[in-house]
mmCIF file of C-alpha atoms in Angstrom:
data_model
loop_
_atom_site.group_PDB
_atom_site.id
_atom_site.type_symbol
_atom_site.label_atom_id
_atom_site.label_comp_id
_atom_site.label_asym_id
_atom_site.label_seq_id
_atom_site.Cartn_x
_atom_site.Cartn_y
_atom_site.Cartn_z
ATOM 1 C CA MET A 1 37.887 -23.759 -31.213
ATOM 2 C CA GLU A 2 35.187 -22.683 -33.759
ATOM 3 C CA SER A 3 35.448 -18.805 -34.226
ATOM 4 C CA ILE A 4 31.442 -16.829 -33.663
ATOM 5 C CA GLN A 5 31.282 -14.370 -36.073
ATOM 6 C CA LYS A 6 27.096 -13.546 -35.371
ATOM 7 C CA PRO A 7 25.174 -13.907 -32.689
ATOM 8 C CA ILE A 8 23.617 -16.966 -30.922
ATOM 9 C CA VAL A 9 19.985 -15.655 -31.180
ATOM 10 C CA ILE A 10 17.268 -17.420 -28.936
ATOM 11 C CA VAL A 11 13.535 -16.928 -29.908
ATOM 12 C CA GLY A 12 11.305 -17.131 -26.934
ATOM 13 C CA ALA A 13 11.974 -15.865 -23.605
ATOM 14 C CA GLY A 14 10.029 -18.765 -21.213
ATOM 15 C CA PHE A 15 11.413 -21.246 -18.625
ATOM 16 C CA ALA A 16 13.573 -22.900 -21.613
ATOM 17 C CA GLY A 17 15.053 -19.673 -23.346
ATOM 18 C CA MET A 18 15.891 -17.443 -20.191
ATOM 19 C CA THR A 19 17.506 -20.658 -18.808
ATOM 20 C CA PHE A 20 19.516 -21.643 -21.931
ATOM 21 C CA ALA A 21 20.790 -17.564 -21.923
ATOM 22 C CA LEU A 22 21.568 -16.780 -18.996
ATOM 23 C CA ASN A 23 23.405 -20.336 -18.227
ATOM 24 C CA LEU A 24 25.289 -20.145 -21.748
ATOM 25 C CA LYS A 25 26.105 -16.159 -20.723
ATOM 26 C CA ASN A 26 28.018 -17.451 -17.657
ATOM 27 C CA LEU A 27 30.010 -20.728 -18.975
ATOM 28 C CA ASN A 28 31.049 -18.213 -21.890
ATOM 29 C CA PRO A 29 30.840 -14.247 -21.017
ATOM 30 C CA SER A 30 32.373 -13.342 -24.320
ATOM 31 C CA LEU A 31 29.727 -14.700 -26.395
ATOM 32 C CA PRO A 32 26.980 -12.348 -28.758
ATOM 33 C CA ILE A 33 23.869 -13.281 -27.287
ATOM 34 C CA ILE A 34 20.427 -12.078 -28.179
ATOM 35 C CA VAL A 35 17.052 -12.560 -26.629
ATOM 36 C CA VAL A 36 14.172 -11.485 -28.683
ATOM 37 C CA ASP A 37 10.761 -12.225 -27.773
ATOM 38 C CA SER A 38 7.386 -11.181 -28.502
ATOM 39 C CA GLU A 39 6.337 -9.803 -24.672
ATOM 40 C CA THR A 40 8.144 -7.165 -22.092
ATOM 41 C CA ASN A 41 8.095 -9.402 -18.995
ATOM 42 C CA PHE A 42 8.769 -12.972 -18.179
ATOM 43 C CA ILE A 43 5.860 -14.855 -16.852
ATOM 44 C CA PHE A 44 6.237 -17.572 -13.939
ATOM 45 C CA LYS A 45 3.312 -19.313 -14.782
ATOM 46 C CA PRO A 46 3.520 -21.640 -11.766
ATOM 47 C CA LEU A 47 2.692 -18.391 -9.319
ATOM 48 C CA MET A 48 -0.153 -16.817 -11.164
ATOM 49 C CA TYR A 49 -2.070 -18.734 -8.992
ATOM 50 C CA GLU A 50 -0.923 -16.661 -6.240
ATOM 51 C CA VAL A 51 -1.369 -13.580 -8.293
ATOM 52 C CA LEU A 52 -4.619 -14.268 -8.743
ATOM 53 C CA SER A 53 -5.358 -14.578 -4.776
ATOM 54 C CA LYS A 54 -3.027 -11.865 -4.505
ATOM 55 C CA GLU A 55 -0.676 -14.130 -2.169
ATOM 56 C CA ILE A 56 1.527 -12.280 -4.063
ATOM 57 C CA ARG A 57 2.115 -8.737 -6.037
ATOM 58 C CA SER A 58 1.670 -9.180 -10.050
ATOM 59 C CA TRP A 59 5.567 -7.773 -10.614
ATOM 60 C CA GLU A 60 7.311 -10.649 -9.045
ATOM 61 C CA ALA A 61 5.913 -13.394 -10.873
ATOM 62 C CA ASN A 62 6.292 -10.961 -13.987
ATOM 63 C CA PRO A 63 9.620 -9.247 -13.961
ATOM 64 C CA LYS A 64 10.734 -7.114 -16.993
ATOM 65 C CA PHE A 65 13.262 -8.892 -19.613
ATOM 66 C CA ALA A 66 15.032 -5.768 -19.632
ATOM 67 C CA ASN A 67 15.954 -6.156 -16.439
ATOM 68 C CA ILE A 68 16.704 -9.794 -16.155
ATOM 69 C CA PHE A 69 19.214 -9.922 -19.456
ATOM 70 C CA SER A 70 20.974 -6.245 -18.857
ATOM 71 C CA ASP A 71 22.701 -6.980 -16.149
ATOM 72 C CA ALA A 72 23.928 -10.597 -17.273
ATOM 73 C CA GLY A 73 25.596 -8.853 -20.556
ATOM 74 C CA ILE A 74 22.646 -10.151 -23.302
ATOM 75 C CA THR A 75 20.501 -8.510 -25.780
ATOM 76 C CA PHE A 76 17.060 -8.445 -25.405
ATOM 77 C CA LEU A 77 14.642 -7.206 -28.531
ATOM 78 C CA ARG A 78 10.931 -7.081 -28.417
ATOM 79 C CA ASN A 79 9.723 -8.593 -31.695
ATOM 80 C CA CYS A 80 7.148 -10.909 -33.498
ATOM 81 C CA LEU A 81 9.058 -13.882 -35.860
ATOM 82 C CA THR A 82 7.622 -14.595 -38.706
ATOM 83 C CA ARG A 83 9.961 -16.742 -40.797
ATOM 84 C CA ILE A 84 13.285 -18.338 -40.604
ATOM 85 C CA SER A 85 15.143 -19.280 -43.733
ATOM 86 C CA PHE A 86 17.130 -21.966 -42.141
ATOM 87 C CA LYS A 87 19.162 -22.514 -45.675
ATOM 88 C CA GLU A 88 20.342 -18.604 -45.330
ATOM 89 C CA ASN A 89 20.479 -18.466 -41.718
ATOM 90 C CA ILE A 90 18.235 -15.608 -41.337
ATOM 91 C CA LEU A 91 15.154 -14.499 -39.234
ATOM 92 C CA GLU A 92 12.520 -12.440 -40.851
ATOM 93 C CA PHE A 93 10.302 -10.056 -37.714
ATOM 94 C CA SER A 94 6.860 -7.977 -38.118
ATOM 95 C CA ASP A 95 8.738 -4.749 -38.240
ATOM 96 C CA ASP A 96 10.694 -5.871 -41.565
ATOM 97 C CA LEU A 97 13.886 -6.775 -39.724
ATOM 98 C CA LYS A 98 16.157 -9.436 -40.599
ATOM 99 C CA LEU A 99 18.077 -10.838 -38.471
ATOM 100 C CA SER A 100 21.412 -13.196 -39.242
ATOM 101 C CA TYR A 101 22.442 -15.654 -36.705
ATOM 102 C CA GLN A 102 25.230 -18.264 -36.291
ATOM 103 C CA TYR A 103 23.238 -20.768 -33.937
ATOM 104 C CA LEU A 104 19.531 -20.332 -33.056
ATOM 105 C CA VAL A 105 17.315 -21.463 -30.356
ATOM 106 C CA ILE A 106 13.812 -21.869 -30.745
ATOM 107 C CA CYS A 107 11.716 -21.951 -27.874
ATOM 108 C CA THR A 108 8.792 -19.794 -28.326
ATOM 109 C CA GLY A 109 6.729 -21.825 -25.624
ATOM 110 C CA SER A 110 2.699 -22.606 -25.780
ATOM 111 C CA ILE A 111 -0.657 -21.317 -26.414
ATOM 112 C CA PRO A 112 -4.215 -22.520 -25.498
ATOM 113 C CA ASN A 113 -5.708 -25.661 -27.911
ATOM 114 C CA SER A 114 -9.197 -25.180 -28.605
ATOM 115 C CA PHE A 115 -9.316 -28.706 -30.528
ATOM 116 C CA PHE A 116 -11.103 -26.626 -32.829
ATOM 117 C CA ILE A 117 -14.453 -26.894 -30.402
ATOM 118 C CA LYS A 118 -17.014 -24.206 -31.655
ATOM 119 C CA GLY A 119 -17.547 -21.254 -29.312
ATOM 120 C CA VAL A 120 -14.077 -21.791 -27.356
ATOM 121 C CA ASP A 121 -12.237 -18.587 -28.813
ATOM 122 C CA GLU A 122 -15.325 -16.945 -29.035
ATOM 123 C CA ASN A 123 -16.793 -17.848 -25.288
ATOM 124 C CA CYS A 124 -14.442 -18.665 -23.004
ATOM 125 C CA TYR A 125 -11.582 -17.395 -20.565
ATOM 126 C CA PHE A 126 -7.950 -18.622 -20.597
ATOM 127 C CA PHE A 127 -5.093 -18.697 -18.129
ATOM 128 C CA ASN A 128 -1.832 -18.326 -19.657
ATOM 129 C CA ASP A 129 -0.584 -15.067 -19.228
ATOM 130 C CA VAL A 130 -0.490 -12.061 -17.991
ATOM 131 C CA GLN A 131 -3.670 -10.437 -20.138
ATOM 132 C CA ASP A 132 -5.383 -13.870 -19.610
ATOM 133 C CA LEU A 133 -4.920 -13.300 -15.689
ATOM 134 C CA ASN A 134 -6.138 -9.999 -15.448
ATOM 135 C CA LYS A 135 -9.126 -10.195 -18.011
ATOM 136 C CA LEU A 136 -10.494 -13.221 -16.068
ATOM 137 C CA ASN A 137 -9.607 -11.154 -12.787
ATOM 138 C CA SER A 138 -11.963 -8.463 -13.952
ATOM 139 C CA PHE A 139 -14.748 -10.711 -14.692
ATOM 140 C CA LEU A 140 -14.489 -12.399 -11.299
ATOM 141 C CA LYS A 141 -14.569 -9.595 -9.472
ATOM 142 C CA LYS A 142 -17.387 -7.737 -11.145
ATOM 143 C CA SER A 143 -19.491 -11.032 -10.533
ATOM 144 C CA GLN A 144 -19.156 -10.179 -6.502
ATOM 145 C CA ASP A 145 -21.686 -7.669 -6.629
ATOM 146 C CA THR A 146 -24.236 -9.496 -8.425
ATOM 147 C CA ALA A 147 -26.235 -12.937 -7.545
ATOM 148 C CA LEU A 148 -24.460 -16.159 -5.552
ATOM 149 C CA HIS A 149 -23.735 -19.292 -7.165
ATOM 150 C CA LYS A 150 -23.049 -18.281 -10.675
ATOM 151 C CA LYS A 151 -22.434 -21.033 -12.677
ATOM 152 C CA LEU A 152 -18.496 -21.453 -13.778
ATOM 153 C CA PHE A 153 -16.974 -24.448 -15.641
ATOM 154 C CA ILE A 154 -13.183 -24.926 -15.849
ATOM 155 C CA VAL A 155 -12.517 -26.956 -19.211
ATOM 156 C CA GLY A 156 -9.493 -29.276 -18.104
ATOM 157 C CA GLY A 157 -8.669 -31.826 -15.125
ATOM 158 C CA GLY A 158 -4.602 -31.149 -15.294
ATOM 159 C CA PRO A 159 -2.540 -29.139 -12.741
ATOM 160 C CA SER A 160 -3.616 -25.594 -14.272
ATOM 161 C CA GLY A 161 -7.669 -26.796 -14.300
ATOM 162 C CA ILE A 162 -7.307 -27.689 -10.216
ATOM 163 C CA GLU A 163 -5.093 -24.967 -9.206
ATOM 164 C CA LEU A 164 -7.616 -22.590 -10.692
ATOM 165 C CA ALA A 165 -10.598 -24.165 -9.055
ATOM 166 C CA CYS A 166 -9.462 -24.403 -5.645
ATOM 167 C CA LYS A 167 -7.635 -20.976 -5.602
ATOM 168 C CA ILE A 168 -11.193 -19.178 -6.972
ATOM 169 C CA LYS A 169 -13.585 -21.011 -4.505
ATOM 170 C CA ASP A 170 -11.333 -20.033 -1.891
ATOM 171 C CA ILE A 171 -11.132 -16.169 -2.634
ATOM 172 C CA PHE A 172 -15.021 -16.083 -3.972
ATOM 173 C CA THR A 173 -16.859 -19.040 -1.499
ATOM 174 C CA ASP A 174 -20.159 -19.550 -2.280
ATOM 175 C CA GLN A 175 -20.502 -16.187 -5.682
ATOM 176 C CA PHE A 176 -19.575 -19.656 -7.923
ATOM 177 C CA GLU A 177 -20.648 -22.972 -8.210
ATOM 178 C CA ILE A 178 -17.582 -24.672 -9.863
ATOM 179 C CA ASN A 179 -17.656 -27.700 -12.143
ATOM 180 C CA VAL A 180 -14.633 -28.981 -13.133
ATOM 181 C CA ILE A 181 -14.792 -31.339 -17.031
ATOM 182 C CA GLU A 182 -12.339 -33.908 -17.360
ATOM 183 C CA LYS A 183 -12.349 -36.122 -20.545
ATOM 184 C CA SER A 184 -10.895 -39.131 -18.652
ATOM 185 C CA ASN A 185 -11.731 -41.144 -15.769
ATOM 186 C CA GLU A 186 -9.989 -39.179 -13.046
ATOM 187 C CA ILE A 187 -8.139 -35.814 -12.858
ATOM 188 C CA LEU A 188 -4.466 -34.954 -12.587
ATOM 189 C CA ASN A 189 -4.276 -38.410 -14.687
ATOM 190 C CA LYS A 190 -0.289 -38.022 -15.551
ATOM 191 C CA ASN A 191 0.971 -36.766 -12.465
ATOM 192 C CA LYS A 192 2.087 -38.409 -9.177
ATOM 193 C CA ILE A 193 -0.467 -40.748 -7.749
ATOM 194 C CA PHE A 194 -0.042 -38.236 -3.734
ATOM 195 C CA ASN A 195 -0.598 -34.893 -5.662
ATOM 196 C CA ARG A 196 -3.767 -36.545 -7.278
ATOM 197 C CA GLU A 197 -5.333 -38.188 -3.900
ATOM 198 C CA GLN A 198 -4.484 -34.521 -1.817
ATOM 199 C CA ALA A 199 -6.129 -32.909 -5.010
ATOM 200 C CA GLU A 200 -9.226 -34.934 -5.101
ATOM 201 C CA LYS A 201 -9.237 -34.634 -1.090
ATOM 202 C CA ALA A 202 -9.142 -30.633 -1.821
ATOM 203 C CA LEU A 203 -12.039 -30.459 -3.906
ATOM 204 C CA GLU A 204 -14.167 -32.771 -2.057
ATOM 205 C CA LYS A 205 -13.586 -30.293 0.503
ATOM 206 C CA ARG A 206 -14.633 -27.314 -1.114
ATOM 207 C CA LYS A 207 -17.668 -28.832 -3.022
ATOM 208 C CA ILE A 208 -16.222 -28.207 -6.332
ATOM 209 C CA ASN A 209 -18.489 -31.114 -9.045
ATOM 210 C CA VAL A 210 -16.002 -32.814 -11.025
ATOM 211 C CA LEU A 211 -17.529 -34.411 -14.300
ATOM 212 C CA LEU A 212 -15.464 -36.997 -15.323
ATOM 213 C CA ASN A 213 -15.784 -38.749 -18.740
ATOM 214 C CA SER A 214 -16.932 -35.961 -20.788
ATOM 215 C CA THR A 215 -15.795 -33.512 -23.298
ATOM 216 C CA VAL A 216 -17.122 -29.984 -24.668
ATOM 217 C CA LYS A 217 -18.813 -29.746 -27.993
ATOM 218 C CA GLU A 218 -19.801 -25.999 -28.180
ATOM 219 C CA VAL A 219 -19.464 -22.791 -26.080
ATOM 220 C CA LEU A 220 -22.362 -20.559 -26.414
ATOM 221 C CA GLU A 221 -22.650 -17.182 -24.471
ATOM 222 C CA THR A 222 -24.952 -18.744 -22.176
ATOM 223 C CA LYS A 223 -24.667 -21.968 -22.841
ATOM 224 C CA ILE A 224 -22.189 -24.820 -22.869
ATOM 225 C CA SER A 225 -22.775 -28.493 -24.293
ATOM 226 C CA ILE A 226 -20.831 -31.162 -22.212
ATOM 227 C CA SER A 227 -21.177 -35.055 -24.086
ATOM 228 C CA SER A 228 -21.105 -37.744 -21.598
ATOM 229 C CA GLU A 229 -21.944 -41.416 -20.802
ATOM 230 C CA VAL A 230 -25.167 -40.105 -20.838
ATOM 231 C CA GLY A 231 -25.395 -38.465 -23.957
ATOM 232 C CA ILE A 232 -25.163 -34.294 -25.145
ATOM 233 C CA THR A 233 -26.336 -32.174 -22.312
ATOM 234 C CA SER A 234 -26.981 -28.366 -22.663
ATOM 235 C CA LEU A 235 -26.028 -26.293 -19.344
ATOM 236 C CA ASP A 236 -26.666 -22.820 -18.244
ATOM 237 C CA LYS A 237 -23.017 -21.317 -17.832
ATOM 238 C CA ASP A 238 -21.963 -18.050 -17.018
ATOM 239 C CA ILE A 239 -18.248 -18.366 -17.478
ATOM 240 C CA VAL A 240 -16.362 -21.087 -18.733
ATOM 241 C CA ILE A 241 -12.345 -21.368 -18.465
ATOM 242 C CA TRP A 242 -10.355 -23.482 -21.017
ATOM 243 C CA THR A 243 -7.552 -25.434 -19.611
ATOM 244 C CA ALA A 244 -8.197 -28.493 -21.762
ATOM 245 C CA GLY A 245 -4.587 -28.315 -23.342
ATOM 246 C CA VAL A 246 -2.247 -26.282 -24.930
ATOM 247 C CA LYS A 247 -0.018 -26.410 -28.590
ATOM 248 C CA PRO A 248 3.428 -25.396 -29.486
ATOM 249 C CA ASN A 249 3.563 -21.622 -30.720
ATOM 250 C CA LEU A 250 5.234 -22.036 -34.013
ATOM 251 C CA SER A 251 3.082 -20.211 -36.465
ATOM 252 C CA PHE A 252 6.337 -18.848 -38.285
ATOM 253 C CA LEU A 253 7.478 -21.908 -39.405
ATOM 254 C CA GLU A 254 6.140 -23.425 -43.120
ATOM 255 C CA THR A 255 5.043 -26.499 -44.241
ATOM 256 C CA ASP A 256 7.173 -29.095 -43.825
ATOM 257 C CA GLN A 257 10.002 -26.824 -43.649
ATOM 258 C CA ILE A 258 11.204 -29.290 -40.917
ATOM 259 C CA THR A 259 10.178 -32.417 -39.162
ATOM 260 C CA LYS A 260 7.229 -32.072 -37.030
ATOM 261 C CA ARG A 261 6.160 -35.027 -34.448
ATOM 262 C CA PHE A 262 2.795 -34.658 -32.760
ATOM 263 C CA GLY A 263 2.935 -31.074 -34.301
ATOM 264 C CA ARG A 264 6.541 -30.155 -32.344
ATOM 265 C CA ILE A 265 9.911 -29.693 -33.708
ATOM 266 C CA LEU A 266 11.579 -32.802 -34.357
ATOM 267 C CA VAL A 267 15.332 -33.057 -32.425
ATOM 268 C CA ASN A 268 17.950 -35.563 -31.464
ATOM 269 C CA ASN A 269 19.026 -36.389 -28.131
ATOM 270 C CA HIS A 270 21.424 -33.264 -28.240
ATOM 271 C CA LEU A 271 18.268 -30.968 -28.393
ATOM 272 C CA GLN A 272 19.861 -30.254 -32.253
ATOM 273 C CA ILE A 273 17.076 -29.689 -35.424
ATOM 274 C CA GLU A 274 18.427 -32.940 -37.499
ATOM 275 C CA LYS A 275 18.934 -31.415 -40.966
ATOM 276 C CA TYR A 276 20.440 -27.691 -39.289
ATOM 277 C CA LYS A 277 22.838 -28.734 -36.487
ATOM 278 C CA ASN A 278 23.438 -24.774 -35.863
ATOM 279 C CA CYS A 279 19.729 -24.567 -35.025
ATOM 280 C CA PHE A 280 18.044 -26.454 -31.899
ATOM 281 C CA ALA A 281 14.709 -26.564 -29.941
ATOM 282 C CA ILE A 282 13.776 -26.744 -26.753
ATOM 283 C CA GLY A 283 10.703 -26.577 -24.289
ATOM 284 C CA ASP A 284 7.229 -27.136 -25.373
ATOM 285 C CA VAL A 285 8.087 -26.669 -29.120
ATOM 286 C CA SER A 286 10.397 -29.809 -29.584
ATOM 287 C CA VAL A 287 10.027 -33.432 -28.942
ATOM 288 C CA ILE A 288 13.001 -35.567 -28.422
ATOM 289 C CA GLU A 289 13.114 -38.590 -31.066
ATOM 290 C CA GLY A 290 12.781 -41.535 -28.601
ATOM 291 C CA MET A 291 11.758 -39.562 -25.326
ATOM 292 C CA GLU A 292 8.595 -38.459 -26.767
ATOM 293 C CA ASP A 293 6.672 -39.147 -23.705
ATOM 294 C CA LEU A 294 8.274 -36.604 -21.548
ATOM 295 C CA PRO A 295 5.938 -34.383 -19.757
ATOM 296 C CA VAL A 296 5.264 -30.470 -21.247
ATOM 297 C CA THR A 297 6.683 -28.710 -18.066
ATOM 298 C CA ALA A 298 8.904 -26.338 -16.709
ATOM 299 C CA GLN A 299 11.106 -28.572 -15.302
ATOM 300 C CA VAL A 300 11.643 -30.546 -18.532
ATOM 301 C CA ALA A 301 12.306 -26.747 -19.957
ATOM 302 C CA MET A 302 14.773 -25.712 -17.596
ATOM 303 C CA GLN A 303 16.937 -29.213 -17.736
ATOM 304 C CA GLU A 304 16.587 -28.606 -21.305
ATOM 305 C CA GLY A 305 17.692 -25.182 -21.692
ATOM 306 C CA ASN A 306 20.509 -25.760 -19.105
ATOM 307 C CA HIS A 307 21.914 -28.938 -20.942
ATOM 308 C CA LEU A 308 21.855 -27.555 -24.154
ATOM 309 C CA ALA A 309 23.537 -24.069 -22.654
ATOM 310 C CA ASN A 310 26.659 -26.652 -21.833
ATOM 311 C CA ASN A 311 26.351 -28.630 -25.142
ATOM 312 C CA LEU A 312 26.388 -25.292 -27.369
ATOM 313 C CA GLU A 313 29.922 -24.503 -25.236
ATOM 314 C CA LEU A 314 30.883 -27.603 -25.894
ATOM 315 C CA LEU A 315 30.488 -27.537 -29.489
ATOM 316 C CA ILE A 316 32.210 -24.154 -30.051
ATOM 317 C CA GLN A 317 35.398 -25.519 -28.365
ATOM 318 C CA GLY A 318 35.019 -28.552 -30.941
ATOM 319 C CA LYS A 319 34.050 -31.208 -28.639
ATOM 320 C CA ASP A 320 31.428 -34.314 -28.725
ATOM 321 C CA LEU A 321 28.150 -33.632 -27.563
ATOM 322 C CA LEU A 322 26.256 -34.801 -24.873
ATOM 323 C CA SER A 323 23.111 -36.444 -24.889
ATOM 324 C CA PHE A 324 19.858 -35.527 -22.828
ATOM 325 C CA GLU A 325 18.897 -37.282 -19.614
ATOM 326 C CA PHE A 326 15.412 -36.173 -17.904
ATOM 327 C CA LYS A 327 16.056 -36.025 -14.134
ATOM 328 C CA ASP A 328 12.577 -36.582 -12.313
ATOM 329 C CA ASN A 329 12.986 -34.105 -9.555
ATOM 330 C CA GLY A 330 8.884 -34.115 -9.006
ATOM 331 C CA GLU A 331 6.357 -32.321 -9.053
ATOM 332 C CA MET A 332 3.949 -29.581 -7.134
ATOM 333 C CA ILE A 333 0.361 -28.217 -7.328
ATOM 334 C CA SER A 334 -1.371 -25.321 -5.382
ATOM 335 C CA LEU A 335 -4.824 -26.268 -3.782
ATOM 336 C CA GLY A 336 -6.362 -23.249 -2.438
ATOM 337 C CA ILE A 337 -4.933 -20.047 -0.646
ATOM 338 C CA GLY A 338 -1.543 -21.659 2.017
ATOM 339 C CA ASP A 339 -2.504 -24.691 0.779
ATOM 340 C CA ALA A 340 -0.650 -27.152 -1.612
ATOM 341 C CA SER A 341 1.207 -30.531 -2.226
ATOM 342 C CA LEU A 342 4.270 -32.042 -2.939
ATOM 343 C CA SER A 343 5.557 -34.964 -4.198
ATOM 344 C CA GLY A 344 9.220 -36.419 -5.566
ATOM 345 C CA LEU A 345 12.722 -37.323 -4.585
ATOM 346 C CA GLY A 346 11.036 -39.554 -1.530
ATOM 347 C CA VAL A 347 9.273 -37.088 -0.623
ATOM 348 C CA THR A 348 5.658 -36.102 0.346
ATOM 349 C CA LEU A 349 3.828 -33.327 1.371
ATOM 350 C CA SER A 350 0.983 -31.486 1.829
ATOM 351 C CA GLY A 351 -1.063 -28.883 4.025
ATOM 352 C CA LYS A 352 0.543 -25.489 4.780
ATOM 353 C CA LEU A 353 3.990 -27.142 4.753
ATOM 354 C CA ALA A 354 3.977 -28.334 1.593
ATOM 355 C CA PHE A 355 2.487 -24.306 0.443
ATOM 356 C CA GLU A 356 5.552 -23.057 1.956
ATOM 357 C CA ALA A 357 7.988 -25.766 0.406
ATOM 358 C CA ARG A 358 6.819 -24.832 -2.981
ATOM 359 C CA ARG A 359 6.911 -21.247 -2.507
ATOM 360 C CA LEU A 360 10.788 -21.093 -1.299
ATOM 361 C CA ILE A 361 11.427 -23.648 -3.809
ATOM 362 C CA TYR A 362 9.680 -21.712 -6.794
ATOM 363 C CA ALA A 363 11.554 -18.480 -5.333
ATOM 364 C CA SER A 364 14.814 -20.174 -5.832
ATOM 365 C CA LYS A 365 14.240 -20.539 -9.453
ATOM 366 C CA LEU A 366 12.897 -17.070 -9.892
ATOM 367 C CA PRO A 367 15.805 -15.250 -12.196
ATOM 368 C CA ASP A 368 18.231 -12.555 -10.717
ATOM 369 C CA ILE A 369 16.869 -8.769 -11.340
ATOM 370 C CA THR A 370 17.748 -5.245 -10.501
ATOM 371 C CA GLU A 371 19.055 -4.855 -6.924
ATOM 372 C CA SER A 372 16.719 -1.928 -7.410
ATOM 373 C CA LEU A 373 13.464 -3.848 -7.980
ATOM 374 C CA LYS A 374 13.963 -6.117 -4.990
ATOM 375 C CA SER A 375 11.362 -4.921 -2.307
ATOM 376 C CA ALA A 376 12.176 -5.800 1.695
ATOM 377 C CA SER A 377 8.615 -6.789 1.885
ATOM 378 C CA SER A 378 9.043 -8.532 -1.073
ATOM 379 C CA TRP A 379 8.261 -12.765 0.121
ATOM 380 C CA ILE A 380 10.238 -13.704 -2.728
ATOM 381 C CA PHE A 381 13.382 -11.525 -2.182
ATOM 382 C CA GLN A 382 13.430 -12.542 1.941
ATOM 383 C CA LYS A 383 13.583 -16.411 0.934
ATOM 384 C CA LYS A 384 15.609 -16.331 -2.110
ATOM 385 C CA SER A 385 18.413 -14.710 -0.081
ATOM 386 C CA ILE A 386 17.643 -17.040 3.301
ATOM 387 C CA PHE A 387 17.228 -20.174 1.339
ATOM 388 C CA LYS A 388 19.116 -20.329 -1.700
ATOM 389 C CA LYS A 389 21.967 -22.018 -0.690
ATOM 390 C CA PHE A 390 19.654 -24.630 0.934
ATOM 391 C CA LEU A 391 17.724 -25.291 -2.542
ATOM 392 C CA LYS A 392 19.486 -26.965 -5.394
ATOM 393 C CA LYS A 393 18.054 -25.366 -8.532
ATOM 394 C CA ASP A 394 17.534 -28.799 -10.489
ATOM 395 C CA ASN A 395 14.833 -29.718 -7.802
ATOM 396 C CA PHE A 396 11.074 -30.143 -8.656
ATOM 397 C CA ASN A 397 8.946 -28.183 -11.367
#
């Protein structure tokens, strides 16, 4: 068994990092583990839509890292990584802190990708974190005091764009004329057919316009330029919400420092960085050689985090590592207030029953936090305690 002289450092505490840290500590409580993140709170992104619609409270989807990790005996540092010296096993941070590691796990997640389209960063709203949510919510609320049918565009017909469109329509009814812009010939083109069909029905029911085979060329202060089969059209807009894609958050890596593919860190099927066998990458920042088609989802990130925890414990014990295998447990999508669609493991559900099942499954996945923060009126903790024994943690997203 290997002697651990320096800490195991995890940079990034999203779904991948948190799952890895908590599972590894559970497997080997004596290990010194440090988790570093630039934020103070965990973001349970699939539930941000329910926060927007006030179906749950903000703190329920945004617990503090300090509470999550302190109970587990894991050290948490809030800091921003600026450089990795792989050969010396040293991390450098924005406040000049230097931290040595015995093992390193990179899981810094993703950030919005504007694809270098002019005006996106300056003139669009995003929906990637709590700050984005609060900024968007502030604009939407202020619009209630003005004229109806404001022109709202959502760029991207993936899950985030569709969930936002349905929630905003249900919250604000006729306050906005909602348009979803999608570059392909269908929404949710990488999702389950059942969920796509239910989403199409939800959009049609709410009279949300969908512009297929369309791309954004430019976003100005009061207009959006869209390219489609009929040419380039400039349309008036009041707000544009950008959900067209993400890119790995790897600003701290130097050019050619390690091998990348599609802009993400290339790892082997043990989730190791090939040149540095004591370093790993999981979640949105990584791509597994031979498994390039895996979706960038919380489900994949959590499975990778769980698998890596087992592998690192095997490595410390001097045993052979196991190859990662992804199990597709299905997917869920919110389709407005009290409405959802669920497809996976031979089950398809839609409507209110799917909405409740989705919340129960997500409640089972939320990290356990300090008892003092648990509210008797919180649906998350009520349902977590009642249903946790019936819900397997590896099911669905």
